Short mmCIF file of C-alpha atoms and ligand atoms in Angstrom, two decimals:
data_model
loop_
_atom_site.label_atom_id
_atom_site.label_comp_id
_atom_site.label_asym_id
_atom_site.label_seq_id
_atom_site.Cartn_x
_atom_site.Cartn_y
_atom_site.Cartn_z
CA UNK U 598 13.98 14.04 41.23
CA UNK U 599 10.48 12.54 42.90
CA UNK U 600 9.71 9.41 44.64
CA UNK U 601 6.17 9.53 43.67
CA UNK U 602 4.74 7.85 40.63
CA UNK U 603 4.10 10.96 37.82
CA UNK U 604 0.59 10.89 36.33
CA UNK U 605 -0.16 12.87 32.65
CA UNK U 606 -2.95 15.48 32.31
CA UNK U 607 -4.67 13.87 30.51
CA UNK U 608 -5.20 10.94 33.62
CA UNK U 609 -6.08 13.62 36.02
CA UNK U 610 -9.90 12.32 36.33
CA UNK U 611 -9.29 9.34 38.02
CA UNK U 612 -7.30 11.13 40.69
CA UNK U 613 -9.78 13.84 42.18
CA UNK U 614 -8.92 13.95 45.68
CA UNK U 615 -5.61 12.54 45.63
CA UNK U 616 -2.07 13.94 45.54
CA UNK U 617 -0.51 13.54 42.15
CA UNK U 618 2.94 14.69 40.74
CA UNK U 619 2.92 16.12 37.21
CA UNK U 620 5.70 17.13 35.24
CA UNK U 621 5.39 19.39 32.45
CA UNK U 622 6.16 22.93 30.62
CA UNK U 623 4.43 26.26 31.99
CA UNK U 624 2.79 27.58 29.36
CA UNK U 625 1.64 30.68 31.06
CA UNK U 626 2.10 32.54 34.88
CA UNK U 627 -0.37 34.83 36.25
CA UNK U 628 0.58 36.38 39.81
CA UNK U 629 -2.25 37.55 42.21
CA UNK U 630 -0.34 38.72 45.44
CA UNK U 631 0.02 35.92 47.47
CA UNK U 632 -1.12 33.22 44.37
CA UNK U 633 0.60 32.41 41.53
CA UNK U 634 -1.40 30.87 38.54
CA UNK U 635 0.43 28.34 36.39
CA UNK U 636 -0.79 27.06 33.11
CA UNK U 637 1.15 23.65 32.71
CA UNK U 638 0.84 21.33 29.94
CA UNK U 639 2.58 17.76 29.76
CA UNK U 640 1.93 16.88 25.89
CA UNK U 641 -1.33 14.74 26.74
CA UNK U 642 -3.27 18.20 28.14
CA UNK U 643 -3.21 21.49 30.29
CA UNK U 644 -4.04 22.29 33.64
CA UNK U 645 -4.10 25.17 35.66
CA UNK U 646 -1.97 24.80 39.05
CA UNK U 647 -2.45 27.13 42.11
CA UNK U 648 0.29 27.86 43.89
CA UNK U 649 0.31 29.52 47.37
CA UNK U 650 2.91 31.46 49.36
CA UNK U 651 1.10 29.95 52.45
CA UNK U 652 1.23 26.31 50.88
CA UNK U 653 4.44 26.02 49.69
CA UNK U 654 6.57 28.52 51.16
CA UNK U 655 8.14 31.56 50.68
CA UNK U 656 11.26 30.27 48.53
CA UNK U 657 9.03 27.93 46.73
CA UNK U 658 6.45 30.89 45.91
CA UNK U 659 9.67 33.06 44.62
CA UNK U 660 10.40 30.17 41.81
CA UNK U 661 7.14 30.07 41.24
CA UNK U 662 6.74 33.43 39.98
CA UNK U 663 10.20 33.83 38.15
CA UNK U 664 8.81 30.98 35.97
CA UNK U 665 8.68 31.90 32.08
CA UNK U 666 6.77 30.27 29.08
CA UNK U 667 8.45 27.38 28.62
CA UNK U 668 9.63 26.74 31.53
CA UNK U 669 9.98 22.83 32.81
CA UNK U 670 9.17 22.17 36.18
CA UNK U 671 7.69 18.66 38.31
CA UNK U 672 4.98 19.99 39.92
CA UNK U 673 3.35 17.84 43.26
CA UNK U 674 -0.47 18.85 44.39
CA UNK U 675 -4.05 17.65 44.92
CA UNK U 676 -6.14 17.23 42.26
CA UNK U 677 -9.40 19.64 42.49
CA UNK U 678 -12.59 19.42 40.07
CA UNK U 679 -13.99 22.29 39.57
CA UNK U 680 -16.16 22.61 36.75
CA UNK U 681 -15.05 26.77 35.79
CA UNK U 682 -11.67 25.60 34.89
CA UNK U 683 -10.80 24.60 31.66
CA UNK U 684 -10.37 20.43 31.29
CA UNK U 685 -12.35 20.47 34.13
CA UNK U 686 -9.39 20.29 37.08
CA UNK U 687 -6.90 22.50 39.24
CA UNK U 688 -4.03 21.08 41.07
CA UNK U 689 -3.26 22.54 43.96
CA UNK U 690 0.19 22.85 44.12
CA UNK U 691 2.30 21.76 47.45
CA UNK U 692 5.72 21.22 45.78
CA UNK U 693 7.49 22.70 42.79
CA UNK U 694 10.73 21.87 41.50
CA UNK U 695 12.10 23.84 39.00
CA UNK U 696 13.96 21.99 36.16
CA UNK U 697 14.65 25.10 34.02
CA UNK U 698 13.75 28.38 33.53
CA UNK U 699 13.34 29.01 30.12
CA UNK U 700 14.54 31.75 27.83
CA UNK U 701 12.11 34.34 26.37
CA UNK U 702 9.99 32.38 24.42
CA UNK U 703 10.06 33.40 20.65
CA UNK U 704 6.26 32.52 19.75
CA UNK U 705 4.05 33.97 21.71
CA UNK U 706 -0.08 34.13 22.64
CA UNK U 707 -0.57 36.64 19.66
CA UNK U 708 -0.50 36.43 15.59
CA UNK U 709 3.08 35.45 13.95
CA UNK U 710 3.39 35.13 10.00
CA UNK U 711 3.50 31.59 8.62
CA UNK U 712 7.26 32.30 7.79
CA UNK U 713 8.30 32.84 11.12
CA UNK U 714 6.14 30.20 12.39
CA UNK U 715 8.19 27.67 10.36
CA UNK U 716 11.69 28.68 11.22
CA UNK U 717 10.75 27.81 14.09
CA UNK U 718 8.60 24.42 13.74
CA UNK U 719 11.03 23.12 16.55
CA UNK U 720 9.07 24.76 19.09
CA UNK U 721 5.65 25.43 16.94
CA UNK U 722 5.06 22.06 17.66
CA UNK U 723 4.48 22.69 21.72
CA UNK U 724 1.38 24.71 20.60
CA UNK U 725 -2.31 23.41 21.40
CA UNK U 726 -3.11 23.99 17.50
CA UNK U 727 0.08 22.06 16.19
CA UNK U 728 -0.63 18.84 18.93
CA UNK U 729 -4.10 18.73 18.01
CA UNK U 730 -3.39 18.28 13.78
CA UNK U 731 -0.86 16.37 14.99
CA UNK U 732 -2.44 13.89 17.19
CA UNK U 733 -4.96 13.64 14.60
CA UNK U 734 -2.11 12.90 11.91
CA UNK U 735 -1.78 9.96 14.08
CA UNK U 736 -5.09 8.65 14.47
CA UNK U 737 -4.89 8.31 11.12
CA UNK U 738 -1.77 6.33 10.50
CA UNK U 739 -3.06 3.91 13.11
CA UNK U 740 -6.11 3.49 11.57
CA UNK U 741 -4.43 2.98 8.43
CA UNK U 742 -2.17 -0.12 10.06
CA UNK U 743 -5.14 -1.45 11.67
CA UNK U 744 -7.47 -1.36 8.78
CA UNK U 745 -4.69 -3.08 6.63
CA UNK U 746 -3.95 -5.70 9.36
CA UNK U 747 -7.14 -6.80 10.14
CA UNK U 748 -8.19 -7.53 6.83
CA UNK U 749 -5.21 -9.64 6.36
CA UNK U 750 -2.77 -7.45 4.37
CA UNK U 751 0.75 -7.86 4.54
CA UNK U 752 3.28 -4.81 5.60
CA UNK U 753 5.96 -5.24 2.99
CA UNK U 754 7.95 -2.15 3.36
CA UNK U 755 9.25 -0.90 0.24
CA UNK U 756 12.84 0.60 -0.12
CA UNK U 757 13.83 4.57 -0.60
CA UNK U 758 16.33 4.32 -3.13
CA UNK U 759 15.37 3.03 -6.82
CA UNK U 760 16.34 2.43 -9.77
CA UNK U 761 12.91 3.44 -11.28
CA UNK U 762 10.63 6.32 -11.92
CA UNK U 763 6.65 5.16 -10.63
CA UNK U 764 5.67 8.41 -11.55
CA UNK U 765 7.28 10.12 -14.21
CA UNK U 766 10.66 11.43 -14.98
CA UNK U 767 10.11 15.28 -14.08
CA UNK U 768 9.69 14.95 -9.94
CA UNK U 769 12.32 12.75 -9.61
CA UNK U 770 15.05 13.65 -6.64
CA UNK U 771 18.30 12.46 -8.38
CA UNK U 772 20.97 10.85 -5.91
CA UNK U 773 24.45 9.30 -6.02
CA UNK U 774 23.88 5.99 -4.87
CA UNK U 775 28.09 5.06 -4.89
CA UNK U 776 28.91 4.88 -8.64
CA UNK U 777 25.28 4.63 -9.77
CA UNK U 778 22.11 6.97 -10.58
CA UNK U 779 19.29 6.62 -8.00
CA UNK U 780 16.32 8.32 -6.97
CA UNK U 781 14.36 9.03 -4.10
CA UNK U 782 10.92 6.80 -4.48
CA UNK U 783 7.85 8.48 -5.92
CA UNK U 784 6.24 5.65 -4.55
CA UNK U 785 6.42 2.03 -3.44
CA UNK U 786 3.54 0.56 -5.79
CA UNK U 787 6.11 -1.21 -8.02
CA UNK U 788 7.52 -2.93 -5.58
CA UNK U 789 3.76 -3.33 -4.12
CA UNK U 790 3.17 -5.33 -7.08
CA UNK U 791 6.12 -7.49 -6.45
CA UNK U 792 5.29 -8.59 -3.07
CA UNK U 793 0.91 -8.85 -4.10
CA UNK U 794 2.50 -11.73 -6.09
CA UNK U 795 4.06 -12.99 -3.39
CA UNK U 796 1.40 -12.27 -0.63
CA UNK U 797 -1.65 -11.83 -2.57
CA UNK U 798 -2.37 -8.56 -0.46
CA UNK U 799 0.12 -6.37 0.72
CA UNK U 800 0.38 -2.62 1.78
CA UNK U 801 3.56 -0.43 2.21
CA UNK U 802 3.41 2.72 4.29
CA UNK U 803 6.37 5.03 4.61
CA UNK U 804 8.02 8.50 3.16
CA UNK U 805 7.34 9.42 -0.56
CA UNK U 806 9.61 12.08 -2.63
CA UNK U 807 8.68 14.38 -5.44
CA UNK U 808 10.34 17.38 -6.51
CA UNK U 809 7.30 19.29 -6.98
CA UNK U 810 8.40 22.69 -8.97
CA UNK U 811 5.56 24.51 -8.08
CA UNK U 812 4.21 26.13 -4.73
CA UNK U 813 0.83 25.44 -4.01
CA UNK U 814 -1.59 24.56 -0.70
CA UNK U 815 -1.59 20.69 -1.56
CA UNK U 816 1.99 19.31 -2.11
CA UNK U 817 5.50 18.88 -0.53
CA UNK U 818 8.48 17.20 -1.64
CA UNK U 819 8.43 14.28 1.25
CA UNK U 820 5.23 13.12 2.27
CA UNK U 821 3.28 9.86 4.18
CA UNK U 822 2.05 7.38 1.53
CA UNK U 823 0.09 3.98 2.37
CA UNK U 824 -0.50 2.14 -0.35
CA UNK U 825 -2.14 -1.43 -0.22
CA UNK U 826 -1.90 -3.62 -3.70
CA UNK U 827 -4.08 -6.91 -3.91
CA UNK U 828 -3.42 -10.03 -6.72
CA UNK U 829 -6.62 -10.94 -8.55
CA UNK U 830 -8.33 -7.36 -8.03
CA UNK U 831 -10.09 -5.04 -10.44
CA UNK U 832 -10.27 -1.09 -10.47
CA UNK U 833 -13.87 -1.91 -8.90
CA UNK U 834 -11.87 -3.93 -5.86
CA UNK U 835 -9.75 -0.67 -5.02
CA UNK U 836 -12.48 1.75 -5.41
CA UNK U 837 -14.38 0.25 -3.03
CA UNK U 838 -11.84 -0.82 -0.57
CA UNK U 839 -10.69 3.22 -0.67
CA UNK U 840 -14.35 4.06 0.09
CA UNK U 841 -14.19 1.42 2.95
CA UNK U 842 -11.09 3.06 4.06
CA UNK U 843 -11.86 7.06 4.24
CA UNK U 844 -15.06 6.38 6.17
CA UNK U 845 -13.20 4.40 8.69
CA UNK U 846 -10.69 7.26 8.80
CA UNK U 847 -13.37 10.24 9.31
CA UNK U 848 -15.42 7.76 12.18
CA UNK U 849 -12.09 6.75 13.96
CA UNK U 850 -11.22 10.70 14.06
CA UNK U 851 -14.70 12.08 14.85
CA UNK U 852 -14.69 9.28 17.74
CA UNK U 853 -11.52 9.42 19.31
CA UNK U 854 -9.96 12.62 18.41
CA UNK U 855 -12.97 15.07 18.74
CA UNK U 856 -11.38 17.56 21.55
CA UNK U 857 -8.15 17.80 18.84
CA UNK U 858 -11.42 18.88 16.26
CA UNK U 859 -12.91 21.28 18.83
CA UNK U 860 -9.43 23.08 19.62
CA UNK U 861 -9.14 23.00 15.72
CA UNK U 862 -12.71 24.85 15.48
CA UNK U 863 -13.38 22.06 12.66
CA UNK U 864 -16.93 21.75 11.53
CA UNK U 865 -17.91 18.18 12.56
CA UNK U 866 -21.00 17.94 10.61
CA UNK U 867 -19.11 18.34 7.49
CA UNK U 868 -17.00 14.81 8.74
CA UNK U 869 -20.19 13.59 9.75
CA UNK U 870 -21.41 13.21 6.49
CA UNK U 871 -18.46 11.37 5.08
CA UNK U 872 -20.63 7.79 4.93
CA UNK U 873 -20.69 5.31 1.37
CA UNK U 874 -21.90 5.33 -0.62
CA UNK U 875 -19.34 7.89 -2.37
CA UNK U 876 -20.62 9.41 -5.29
CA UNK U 877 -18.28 7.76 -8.77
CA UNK U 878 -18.12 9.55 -11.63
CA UNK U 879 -16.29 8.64 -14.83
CA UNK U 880 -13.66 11.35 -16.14
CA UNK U 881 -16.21 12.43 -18.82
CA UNK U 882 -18.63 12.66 -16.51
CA UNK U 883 -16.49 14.90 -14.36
CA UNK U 884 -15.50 17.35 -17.31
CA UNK U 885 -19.49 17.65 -18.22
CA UNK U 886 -19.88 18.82 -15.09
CA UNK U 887 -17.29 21.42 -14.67
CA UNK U 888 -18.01 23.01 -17.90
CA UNK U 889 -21.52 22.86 -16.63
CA UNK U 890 -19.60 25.14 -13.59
CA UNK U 891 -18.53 27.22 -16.32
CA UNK U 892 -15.05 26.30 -15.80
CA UNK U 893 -12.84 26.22 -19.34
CA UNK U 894 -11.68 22.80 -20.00
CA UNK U 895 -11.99 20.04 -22.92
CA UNK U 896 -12.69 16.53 -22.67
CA UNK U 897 -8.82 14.99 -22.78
CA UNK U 898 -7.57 18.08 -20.59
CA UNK U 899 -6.22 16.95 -17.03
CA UNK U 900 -7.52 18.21 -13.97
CA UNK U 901 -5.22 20.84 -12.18
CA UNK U 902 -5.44 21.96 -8.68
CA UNK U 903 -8.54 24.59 -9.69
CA UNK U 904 -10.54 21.82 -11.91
CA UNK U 905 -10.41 19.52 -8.64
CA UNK U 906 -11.28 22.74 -6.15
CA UNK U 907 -14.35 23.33 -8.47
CA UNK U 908 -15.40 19.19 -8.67
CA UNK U 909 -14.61 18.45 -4.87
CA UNK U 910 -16.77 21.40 -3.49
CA UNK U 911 -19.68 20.15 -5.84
CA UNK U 912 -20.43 17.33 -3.06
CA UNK U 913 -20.74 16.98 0.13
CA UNK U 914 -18.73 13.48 0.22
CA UNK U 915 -15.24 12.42 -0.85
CA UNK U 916 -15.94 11.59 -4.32
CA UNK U 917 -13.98 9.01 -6.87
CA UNK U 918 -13.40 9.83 -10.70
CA UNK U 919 -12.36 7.15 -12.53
CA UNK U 920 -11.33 6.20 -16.10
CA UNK U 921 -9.15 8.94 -16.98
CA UNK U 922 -8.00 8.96 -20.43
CA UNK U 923 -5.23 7.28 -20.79
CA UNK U 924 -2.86 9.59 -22.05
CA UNK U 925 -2.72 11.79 -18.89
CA UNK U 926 -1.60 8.63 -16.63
CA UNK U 927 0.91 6.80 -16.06
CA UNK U 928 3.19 4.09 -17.89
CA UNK U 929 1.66 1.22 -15.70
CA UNK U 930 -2.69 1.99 -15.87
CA UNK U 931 -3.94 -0.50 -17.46
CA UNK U 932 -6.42 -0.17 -19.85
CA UNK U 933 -10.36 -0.82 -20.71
CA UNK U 934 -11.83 -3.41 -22.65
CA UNK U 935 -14.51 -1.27 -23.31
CA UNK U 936 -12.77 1.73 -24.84
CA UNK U 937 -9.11 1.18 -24.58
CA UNK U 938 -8.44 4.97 -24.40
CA UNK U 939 -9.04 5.18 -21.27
CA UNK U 940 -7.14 3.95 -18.12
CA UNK U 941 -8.73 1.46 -15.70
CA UNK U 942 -7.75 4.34 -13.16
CA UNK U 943 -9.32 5.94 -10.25
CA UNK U 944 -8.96 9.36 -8.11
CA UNK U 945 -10.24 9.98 -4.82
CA UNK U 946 -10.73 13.97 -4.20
CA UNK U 947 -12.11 14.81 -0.65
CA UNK U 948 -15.15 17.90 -0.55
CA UNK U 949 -14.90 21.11 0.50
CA UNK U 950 -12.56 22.07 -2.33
CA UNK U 951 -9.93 19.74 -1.11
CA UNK U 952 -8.79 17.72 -4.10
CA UNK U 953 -7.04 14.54 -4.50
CA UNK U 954 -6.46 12.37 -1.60
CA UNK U 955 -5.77 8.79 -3.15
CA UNK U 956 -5.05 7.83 -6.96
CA UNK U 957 -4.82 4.69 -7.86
CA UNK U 958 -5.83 1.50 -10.41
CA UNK U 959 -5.52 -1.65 -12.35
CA UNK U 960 -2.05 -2.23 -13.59
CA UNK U 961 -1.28 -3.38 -16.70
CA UNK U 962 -0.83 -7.45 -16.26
CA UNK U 963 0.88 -8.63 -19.73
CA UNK U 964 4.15 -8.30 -20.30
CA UNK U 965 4.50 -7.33 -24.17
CA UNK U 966 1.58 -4.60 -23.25
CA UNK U 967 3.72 -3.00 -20.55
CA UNK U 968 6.92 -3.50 -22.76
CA UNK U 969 5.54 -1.51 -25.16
CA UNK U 970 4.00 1.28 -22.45
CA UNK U 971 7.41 1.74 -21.24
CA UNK U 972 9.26 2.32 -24.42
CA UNK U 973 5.91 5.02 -25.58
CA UNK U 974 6.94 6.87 -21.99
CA UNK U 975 10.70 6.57 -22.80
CA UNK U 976 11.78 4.47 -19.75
CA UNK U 977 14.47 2.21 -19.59
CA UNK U 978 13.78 -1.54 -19.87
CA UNK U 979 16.98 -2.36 -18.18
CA UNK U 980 15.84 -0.29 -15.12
CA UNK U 981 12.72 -2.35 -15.15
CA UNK U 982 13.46 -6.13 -15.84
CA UNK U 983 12.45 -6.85 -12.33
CA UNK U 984 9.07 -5.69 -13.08
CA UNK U 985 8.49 -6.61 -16.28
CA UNK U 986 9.84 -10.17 -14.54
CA UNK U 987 6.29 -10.42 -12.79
CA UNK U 988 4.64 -10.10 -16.13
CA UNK U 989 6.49 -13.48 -16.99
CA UNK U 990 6.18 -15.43 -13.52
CA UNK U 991 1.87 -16.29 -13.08
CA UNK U 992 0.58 -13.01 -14.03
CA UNK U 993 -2.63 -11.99 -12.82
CA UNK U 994 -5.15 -9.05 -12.89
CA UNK U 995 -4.19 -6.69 -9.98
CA UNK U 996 -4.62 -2.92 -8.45
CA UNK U 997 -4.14 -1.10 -5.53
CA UNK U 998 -3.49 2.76 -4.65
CA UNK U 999 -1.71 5.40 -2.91
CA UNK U 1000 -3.01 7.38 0.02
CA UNK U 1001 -1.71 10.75 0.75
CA UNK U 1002 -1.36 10.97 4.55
CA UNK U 1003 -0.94 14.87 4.68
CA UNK U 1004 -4.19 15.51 2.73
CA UNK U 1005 -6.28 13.25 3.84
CA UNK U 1006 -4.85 15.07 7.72
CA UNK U 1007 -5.41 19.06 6.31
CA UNK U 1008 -9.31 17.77 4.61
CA UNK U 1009 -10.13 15.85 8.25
CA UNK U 1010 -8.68 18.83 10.24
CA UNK U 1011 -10.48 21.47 7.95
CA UNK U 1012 -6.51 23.23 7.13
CA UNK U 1013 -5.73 25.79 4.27
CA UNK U 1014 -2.45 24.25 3.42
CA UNK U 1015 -0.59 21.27 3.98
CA UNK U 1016 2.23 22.60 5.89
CA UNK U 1017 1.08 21.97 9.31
CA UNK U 1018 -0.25 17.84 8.69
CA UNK U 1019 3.59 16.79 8.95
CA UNK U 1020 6.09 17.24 11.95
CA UNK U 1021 8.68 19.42 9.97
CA UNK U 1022 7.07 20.04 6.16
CA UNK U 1023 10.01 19.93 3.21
CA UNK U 1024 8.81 22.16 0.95
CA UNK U 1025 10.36 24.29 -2.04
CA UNK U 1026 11.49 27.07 -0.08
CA UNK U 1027 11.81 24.68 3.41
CA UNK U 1028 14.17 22.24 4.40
CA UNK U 1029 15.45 23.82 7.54
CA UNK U 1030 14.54 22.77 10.54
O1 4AD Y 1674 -1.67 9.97 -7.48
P1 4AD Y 1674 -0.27 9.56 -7.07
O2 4AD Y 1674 0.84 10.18 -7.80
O3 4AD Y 1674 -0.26 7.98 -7.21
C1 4AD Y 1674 0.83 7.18 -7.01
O4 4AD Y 1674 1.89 7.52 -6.60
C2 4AD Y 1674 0.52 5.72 -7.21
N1 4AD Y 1674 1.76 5.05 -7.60
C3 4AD Y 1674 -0.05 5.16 -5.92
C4 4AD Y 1674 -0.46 3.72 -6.04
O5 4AD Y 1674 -1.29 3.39 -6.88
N2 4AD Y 1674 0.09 2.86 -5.23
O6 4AD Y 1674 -0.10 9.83 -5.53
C5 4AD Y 1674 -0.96 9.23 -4.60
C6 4AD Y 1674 -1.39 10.23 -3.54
C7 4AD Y 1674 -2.14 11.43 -4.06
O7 4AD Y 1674 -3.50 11.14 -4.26
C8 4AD Y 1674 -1.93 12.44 -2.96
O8 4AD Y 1674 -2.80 12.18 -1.87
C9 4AD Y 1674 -0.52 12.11 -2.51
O9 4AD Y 1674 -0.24 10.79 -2.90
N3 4AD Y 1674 0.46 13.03 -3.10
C10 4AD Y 1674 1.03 14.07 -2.46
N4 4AD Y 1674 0.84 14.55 -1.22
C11 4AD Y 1674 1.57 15.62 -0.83
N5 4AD Y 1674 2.49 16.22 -1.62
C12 4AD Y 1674 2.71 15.77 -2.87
N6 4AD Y 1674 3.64 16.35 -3.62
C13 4AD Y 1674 1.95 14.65 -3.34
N7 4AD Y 1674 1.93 13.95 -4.50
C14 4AD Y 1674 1.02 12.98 -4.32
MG1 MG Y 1675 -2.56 11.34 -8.67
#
């Protein structure tokens, strides 16, 4: 369609001066009599083309102004700085080849309802907001990877279908795996454990199932979950390494993704203050202090999406409760020396009312201890020979937790709901697109 090289947006600095060819979607047409204005973006930014009758011709001109939103088009011109326009650039156009002229666009430049919005998530995703959560979403996976890597962690995927409920029996997505029961994972942390004992420190990173029951801000039934495990660690170990891992998060995003923040109108100086150390409170600790917040709850009660609203808006930095009784966790926590109540277990909740971005622990390391766990939670010790198995084979003191990519993504981009921190959400009401 174009002999010359094509150039993005967001490249257009380094070609003041020169003739480029862009190709892209119009996002918006303004005529002036003999000027036509065209908004283009190319997914890495927007720029404003000018296109003249007396440049590019009369049929040229024509196309030009039949173009709709939406509309794809290769675009050749001369790159212009000019400080009023926005990004900083013009192109002035000299040739424009149509590729399609779109139909009427159904979202337009005014207010839709979320509903509508989301039926049509195919398209929402061409908007400036939806690119710059989602953008973000990725700085934060790759920072995830790279943290891992570099501090020599493993990637051992773990696998979607299982045998065996990680986190209870009442989110479970039940599936026909041929002539047996399976489920969609809750998590990958069992099999986390596994490989630790194999690689001494692993992570897994992939798609995580629930069939949350309830509709609220903060969950969906598939989300992003990283979870690194490491042999020969303590609750201490993964408390700090989650500290070390959040802060990197916040700088990576306030460094390279601060336009995405601006278009999101996020306040920065709330990120800015993300920095360790974060402040750790013990569960008991954390109930004294909402019923100091007058909130109604007794020491043994867990924390629901209001208790954690209340805690996380009490500082100004992520902060990490741990030792939960033990009662409210799950089958695998292991327990303290000190007061054996309570689970060697940690969450992270993120401020500004957020909540819970990473839970996590110590797991429970001898095998007649977990036996025994399992049968109290009424799981089946067939299902989980395997993992009683590592109990047998060199046991050692490990932990490691679970990251939740879509709320650490709405906390970081300042979002009411996590709906918009994954490409195409599945939540109780969603699964279409
Ligand atoms: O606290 P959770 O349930 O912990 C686990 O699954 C552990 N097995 C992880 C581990 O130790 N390896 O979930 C971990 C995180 C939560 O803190 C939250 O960020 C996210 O996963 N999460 C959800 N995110 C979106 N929608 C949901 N329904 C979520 N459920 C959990
Ligand atoms: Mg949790």
């Amino acid at each position: 369609m174009t002999d010359r090289p094509c150039i993005t947006i967001e490249h257009l600095a380094k070609f003041v001066g020169q003739r480029v060819t862009l190709r892209g979607w119009v996002r918006h047409l303004r005529k002036s009599g003999k000027l036509a204005f065209l908004v283009i973006r190319d997914g890495t930014g927007d720029v404003q083309a000018i296109v003249s009758k007396a440049q590019v011709g009369e049929a040229q001109f024509t196309q030009a102004c039949q173009m709709t939103q939406e509309s794809s088009l290769i675009l050749t011109g001369t790159v212009r700085a000019d400080a009023r326009a926005p990004g900083g650039y013009e192109l002035e156009a000299e040739t424009l080849h149509v590729v399609h002229i779109a139909d009427p666009f159904p979202i337009q430049p005014k207010e839709h309802g979320v509903g509508f919005l989301m039926d049509h998530r195919h398209l929402w995703l061409r908007s400036r907001r939806q690119q710059a959560i989602l953008r973000i979403r990725h700085e934060v996976i790759r920072t995830c990877r790279t943290f891992f890597d570099e501090r020599g962690f493993t990637l051992i995927d773990a696998p979607i279908f299982t045998p065996n409920a990680c986190e209870g029996t009442t989110t479970l997505f039940e599936t026909q795996y041929f002539d047996q029961q399976a489920y969609l994972t809750q998590s990958g942390q069992l099999y986390g454990e596994a490989a630790a004992m194999a690689f001494g420190k692993v992570y897994c990173f992939g798609p995580t199932f629930r069939a949350e029951k309830s509709k609220t801000r903060r969950h969906l039934m598939e989300f992003w979950m990283v979870e690194p495990e490491l042999a020969f660690a303590e609750l201490a170990d993964v408390m700090d390494l989650a500290e070390e891992l959040v802060t990197i998060i916040v700088h990576r995003v306030l460094t390279h993704r601060r336009a995405e923040l601006q278009t999101l109108e996020r306040d920065i100086a709330a990120l800015e203050a993300v920095v360790p150390p974060f402040p750790r409170l013990t569960y008991e600790e954390a109930v004294q202090l909402l019923q100091a917040k007058q909130v109604s709850i007794a020491y043994g009660d867990d924390f629901g999406g209001d208790e954690e609203t209340v805690l996380s808006r009490a500082f100004a930095k992520p902060i990490i409760v741990h030792r939960y009784p033990a009662a409210l966790k799950a089958f695998y926590m292991q327990t303290d020396p000190v007061q054996p109540d309570l689970a060697l277990c940690m969450d992270m909740l993120a401020p500004e009312g957020y909540g819970e971005i990473i839970g996590g622990g110590q797991r429970i390391h001898e095998y007649e201890k977990l036996q025994e766990r399992l049968r109290e939670h009424g799981l089946s010790e067939e299902a989980f020979r395997w993992y009683l198995d590592l109990r047998k084979y060199g046991t050692v003191p490990h932990a490691g937790f679970g990251m939740g990519i879509e709320r650490v993504v709405a906390w970081i981009c300042g979002l009411d709901h996590v709906r918009e921190t994954i490409p195409f959400p599945r939540m109780l009401y969603r699964l279409y697109p």
